[in-house]
């Protein structure tokens, strides 16, 4: 893995995810009070054995919760490694 990069730029995150086959998702069963908000993930369906654990959401929904939770994406610009972390 090359050096990880941290970003909050929506366009950069979406571009990186789509280039690597990632989809905006939440983990099923983590929604709060029917609000639709849950634990966010960028899911890679073609590289995952647990597709049933994820529910796809729109990028708009993803970034709404991303901002609400004050998250940043730590990722490998040249690979699939990624982790959503709190902003500093």
Short mmCIF file of N, CA and C in Angstrom, two decimals:
data_model
loop_
_atom_site.label_atom_id
_atom_site.label_comp_id
_atom_site.label_asym_id
_atom_site.label_seq_id
_atom_site.Cartn_x
_atom_site.Cartn_y
_atom_site.Cartn_z
N UNK A 1 0.85 -1.19 0.00
CA UNK A 1 0.00 0.00 0.00
C UNK A 1 0.88 1.24 0.00
N UNK A 2 0.54 2.19 -0.85
CA UNK A 2 1.24 3.46 -0.82
C UNK A 2 0.74 4.26 0.38
N UNK A 3 1.28 5.42 0.58
CA UNK A 3 0.90 6.22 1.73
C UNK A 3 -0.57 6.62 1.68
N UNK A 4 -1.27 6.43 2.80
CA UNK A 4 -2.69 6.76 2.86
C UNK A 4 -2.88 8.27 2.84
N UNK A 5 -3.99 8.68 2.26
CA UNK A 5 -4.34 10.09 2.14
C UNK A 5 -5.67 10.32 2.84
N UNK A 6 -5.79 11.45 3.52
CA UNK A 6 -7.03 11.79 4.22
C UNK A 6 -7.68 12.96 3.49
N UNK A 7 -8.99 12.83 3.23
CA UNK A 7 -9.70 13.90 2.53
C UNK A 7 -11.15 14.01 2.99
N UNK A 8 -11.70 15.21 2.80
CA UNK A 8 -13.13 15.44 3.03
C UNK A 8 -13.79 15.94 1.74
N UNK A 9 -13.03 16.01 0.66
CA UNK A 9 -13.53 16.53 -0.61
C UNK A 9 -14.48 15.53 -1.26
N UNK A 10 -15.74 15.90 -1.40
CA UNK A 10 -16.76 14.98 -1.91
C UNK A 10 -16.44 14.48 -3.32
N UNK A 11 -16.03 15.37 -4.20
CA UNK A 11 -15.73 14.97 -5.57
C UNK A 11 -14.55 14.00 -5.62
N UNK A 12 -13.54 14.26 -4.82
CA UNK A 12 -12.37 13.37 -4.77
C UNK A 12 -12.76 11.99 -4.24
N UNK A 13 -13.58 11.96 -3.21
CA UNK A 13 -14.02 10.69 -2.62
C UNK A 13 -14.84 9.89 -3.62
N UNK A 14 -15.80 10.54 -4.25
CA UNK A 14 -16.66 9.85 -5.21
C UNK A 14 -15.84 9.34 -6.39
N UNK A 15 -14.95 10.15 -6.91
CA UNK A 15 -14.11 9.74 -8.05
C UNK A 15 -13.25 8.54 -7.67
N UNK A 16 -12.59 8.61 -6.51
CA UNK A 16 -11.73 7.50 -6.07
C UNK A 16 -12.56 6.22 -5.93
N UNK A 17 -13.70 6.32 -5.26
CA UNK A 17 -14.53 5.13 -5.03
C UNK A 17 -14.97 4.51 -6.35
N UNK A 18 -15.48 5.33 -7.25
CA UNK A 18 -15.98 4.81 -8.52
C UNK A 18 -14.87 4.22 -9.38
N UNK A 19 -13.67 4.78 -9.32
CA UNK A 19 -12.54 4.24 -10.07
C UNK A 19 -12.16 2.84 -9.58
N UNK A 20 -12.45 2.56 -8.30
CA UNK A 20 -12.09 1.27 -7.71
C UNK A 20 -13.28 0.34 -7.54
N UNK A 21 -14.44 0.71 -8.10
CA UNK A 21 -15.63 -0.15 -8.03
C UNK A 21 -16.39 -0.02 -6.73
N UNK A 22 -16.15 1.07 -5.98
CA UNK A 22 -16.82 1.28 -4.69
C UNK A 22 -18.18 1.93 -4.85
N UNK A 23 -19.08 1.58 -3.94
CA UNK A 23 -20.44 2.11 -3.93
C UNK A 23 -20.74 2.71 -2.55
N UNK A 24 -21.43 3.85 -2.49
CA UNK A 24 -21.82 4.41 -1.20
C UNK A 24 -22.85 3.50 -0.54
N UNK A 25 -22.64 3.17 0.74
CA UNK A 25 -23.50 2.21 1.42
C UNK A 25 -23.60 2.51 2.90
N UNK A 26 -24.61 1.89 3.51
CA UNK A 26 -24.68 1.83 4.97
C UNK A 26 -24.74 0.36 5.35
N UNK A 27 -24.30 0.07 6.56
CA UNK A 27 -24.39 -1.30 7.05
C UNK A 27 -25.82 -1.53 7.52
N UNK A 28 -26.47 -2.55 6.97
CA UNK A 28 -27.86 -2.85 7.33
C UNK A 28 -27.99 -3.06 8.83
N UNK A 29 -29.10 -2.56 9.37
CA UNK A 29 -29.39 -2.74 10.79
C UNK A 29 -28.79 -1.67 11.68
N UNK A 30 -28.09 -0.69 11.09
CA UNK A 30 -27.48 0.37 11.91
C UNK A 30 -28.22 1.70 11.78
N UNK A 31 -29.36 1.69 11.08
CA UNK A 31 -30.14 2.92 10.90
C UNK A 31 -30.68 3.40 12.24
N UNK A 32 -30.78 4.72 12.38
CA UNK A 32 -31.26 5.32 13.63
C UNK A 32 -32.73 5.71 13.49
N UNK A 33 -33.60 5.12 14.27
CA UNK A 33 -35.01 5.52 14.37
C UNK A 33 -35.68 5.74 13.01
N UNK A 34 -35.40 4.89 12.05
CA UNK A 34 -36.04 5.00 10.74
C UNK A 34 -35.62 6.22 9.94
N UNK A 35 -34.55 6.89 10.37
CA UNK A 35 -34.10 8.10 9.69
C UNK A 35 -33.36 7.79 8.40
N UNK A 36 -32.98 6.52 8.20
CA UNK A 36 -32.20 6.18 7.03
C UNK A 36 -30.71 6.35 7.24
N UNK A 37 -30.35 7.04 8.34
CA UNK A 37 -28.94 7.23 8.62
C UNK A 37 -28.40 6.00 9.34
N UNK A 38 -27.22 5.58 8.96
CA UNK A 38 -26.60 4.43 9.58
C UNK A 38 -25.10 4.52 9.45
N UNK A 39 -24.41 3.44 9.77
CA UNK A 39 -22.96 3.40 9.68
C UNK A 39 -22.57 3.37 8.20
N UNK A 40 -21.83 4.39 7.79
CA UNK A 40 -21.43 4.53 6.40
C UNK A 40 -20.25 3.64 6.05
N UNK A 41 -20.23 3.20 4.81
CA UNK A 41 -19.11 2.45 4.26
C UNK A 41 -19.05 2.72 2.76
N UNK A 42 -17.86 2.60 2.21
CA UNK A 42 -17.73 2.48 0.76
C UNK A 42 -17.53 1.00 0.53
N UNK A 43 -18.50 0.41 -0.15
CA UNK A 43 -18.55 -1.04 -0.34
C UNK A 43 -18.06 -1.40 -1.74
N UNK A 44 -17.29 -2.47 -1.81
CA UNK A 44 -16.75 -2.96 -3.08
C UNK A 44 -17.40 -4.30 -3.38
N UNK A 45 -18.59 -4.29 -4.01
CA UNK A 45 -19.35 -5.53 -4.22
C UNK A 45 -18.59 -6.63 -4.94
N UNK A 46 -17.74 -6.29 -5.89
CA UNK A 46 -17.03 -7.30 -6.65
C UNK A 46 -15.90 -7.95 -5.85
N UNK A 47 -15.54 -7.35 -4.71
CA UNK A 47 -14.44 -7.86 -3.91
C UNK A 47 -14.90 -8.30 -2.53
N UNK A 48 -16.21 -8.49 -2.36
CA UNK A 48 -16.76 -8.78 -1.04
C UNK A 48 -17.55 -10.08 -1.04
N UNK A 49 -17.44 -10.81 0.06
CA UNK A 49 -18.24 -12.02 0.26
C UNK A 49 -19.52 -11.71 1.04
N UNK A 50 -19.63 -10.50 1.60
CA UNK A 50 -20.75 -10.18 2.49
C UNK A 50 -21.63 -9.07 1.93
N UNK A 51 -22.05 -9.21 0.68
CA UNK A 51 -22.87 -8.18 0.06
C UNK A 51 -24.21 -7.98 0.76
N UNK A 52 -24.71 -9.00 1.48
CA UNK A 52 -25.99 -8.90 2.17
C UNK A 52 -25.95 -7.94 3.36
N UNK A 53 -24.76 -7.58 3.83
CA UNK A 53 -24.63 -6.71 5.00
C UNK A 53 -24.76 -5.24 4.63
N UNK A 54 -24.75 -4.93 3.34
CA UNK A 54 -24.72 -3.54 2.90
C UNK A 54 -25.97 -3.15 2.15
N UNK A 55 -26.37 -1.90 2.36
CA UNK A 55 -27.50 -1.34 1.62
C UNK A 55 -26.98 -0.11 0.88
N UNK A 56 -27.15 -0.11 -0.43
CA UNK A 56 -26.69 1.02 -1.22
C UNK A 56 -27.50 2.27 -0.93
N UNK A 57 -26.83 3.41 -0.95
CA UNK A 57 -27.47 4.71 -0.80
C UNK A 57 -26.93 5.61 -1.91
N UNK A 58 -27.60 6.72 -2.14
CA UNK A 58 -27.11 7.67 -3.15
C UNK A 58 -25.90 8.40 -2.59
N UNK A 59 -25.11 8.95 -3.49
CA UNK A 59 -23.98 9.77 -3.02
C UNK A 59 -24.50 10.96 -2.21
N UNK A 60 -25.64 11.51 -2.60
CA UNK A 60 -26.21 12.64 -1.85
C UNK A 60 -26.50 12.24 -0.40
N UNK A 61 -27.13 11.07 -0.21
CA UNK A 61 -27.41 10.59 1.14
C UNK A 61 -26.12 10.30 1.89
N UNK A 62 -25.17 9.67 1.21
CA UNK A 62 -23.88 9.34 1.82
C UNK A 62 -23.20 10.60 2.35
N UNK A 63 -23.12 11.63 1.50
CA UNK A 63 -22.40 12.84 1.91
C UNK A 63 -23.17 13.66 2.95
N UNK A 64 -24.49 13.56 2.96
CA UNK A 64 -25.27 14.23 4.00
C UNK A 64 -24.89 13.67 5.37
N UNK A 65 -24.85 12.34 5.49
CA UNK A 65 -24.47 11.72 6.75
C UNK A 65 -22.97 11.90 7.03
N UNK A 66 -22.15 11.89 5.99
CA UNK A 66 -20.71 12.12 6.08
C UNK A 66 -20.44 13.46 6.76
N UNK A 67 -21.14 14.49 6.31
CA UNK A 67 -20.98 15.83 6.89
C UNK A 67 -21.58 15.92 8.29
N UNK A 68 -22.77 15.35 8.46
CA UNK A 68 -23.42 15.37 9.77
C UNK A 68 -22.54 14.73 10.84
N UNK A 69 -21.86 13.65 10.47
CA UNK A 69 -21.00 12.92 11.41
C UNK A 69 -19.58 13.46 11.46
N UNK A 70 -19.30 14.49 10.66
CA UNK A 70 -17.97 15.11 10.60
C UNK A 70 -16.87 14.08 10.35
N UNK A 71 -17.04 13.35 9.23
CA UNK A 71 -16.09 12.30 8.86
C UNK A 71 -15.11 12.76 7.80
N UNK A 72 -14.04 11.99 7.67
CA UNK A 72 -13.07 12.14 6.59
C UNK A 72 -12.77 10.75 6.08
N UNK A 73 -12.28 10.67 4.85
CA UNK A 73 -11.91 9.38 4.28
C UNK A 73 -10.40 9.25 4.28
N UNK A 74 -9.91 8.20 4.93
CA UNK A 74 -8.51 7.82 4.88
C UNK A 74 -8.43 6.71 3.85
N UNK A 75 -7.63 6.90 2.80
CA UNK A 75 -7.62 5.92 1.72
C UNK A 75 -6.27 5.83 1.03
N UNK A 76 -6.06 4.72 0.35
CA UNK A 76 -4.90 4.52 -0.49
C UNK A 76 -5.28 5.00 -1.89
N UNK A 77 -4.66 6.07 -2.39
CA UNK A 77 -5.03 6.59 -3.70
C UNK A 77 -4.91 5.56 -4.83
N UNK A 78 -4.08 4.53 -4.65
CA UNK A 78 -3.85 3.55 -5.71
C UNK A 78 -4.44 2.18 -5.43
N UNK A 79 -5.22 2.05 -4.36
CA UNK A 79 -5.78 0.75 -4.01
C UNK A 79 -7.14 0.90 -3.36
N UNK A 80 -7.63 -0.21 -2.79
CA UNK A 80 -8.98 -0.21 -2.20
C UNK A 80 -9.01 0.11 -0.72
N UNK A 81 -7.85 0.18 -0.05
CA UNK A 81 -7.87 0.46 1.38
C UNK A 81 -8.60 1.77 1.62
N UNK A 82 -9.55 1.74 2.57
CA UNK A 82 -10.23 2.96 2.97
C UNK A 82 -10.82 2.79 4.34
N UNK A 83 -10.94 3.89 5.05
CA UNK A 83 -11.54 3.88 6.38
C UNK A 83 -12.14 5.27 6.61
N UNK A 84 -13.38 5.28 7.07
CA UNK A 84 -14.00 6.55 7.43
C UNK A 84 -13.61 6.85 8.87
N UNK A 85 -13.04 8.04 9.08
CA UNK A 85 -12.52 8.43 10.38
C UNK A 85 -13.08 9.81 10.76
N UNK A 86 -13.03 10.12 12.02
CA UNK A 86 -13.44 11.45 12.49
C UNK A 86 -12.43 12.49 12.00
N UNK A 87 -12.95 13.66 11.66
CA UNK A 87 -12.06 14.76 11.25
C UNK A 87 -11.31 15.25 12.48
N UNK A 88 -10.12 15.72 12.27
CA UNK A 88 -9.32 16.31 13.39
C UNK A 88 -9.62 17.77 13.54
#
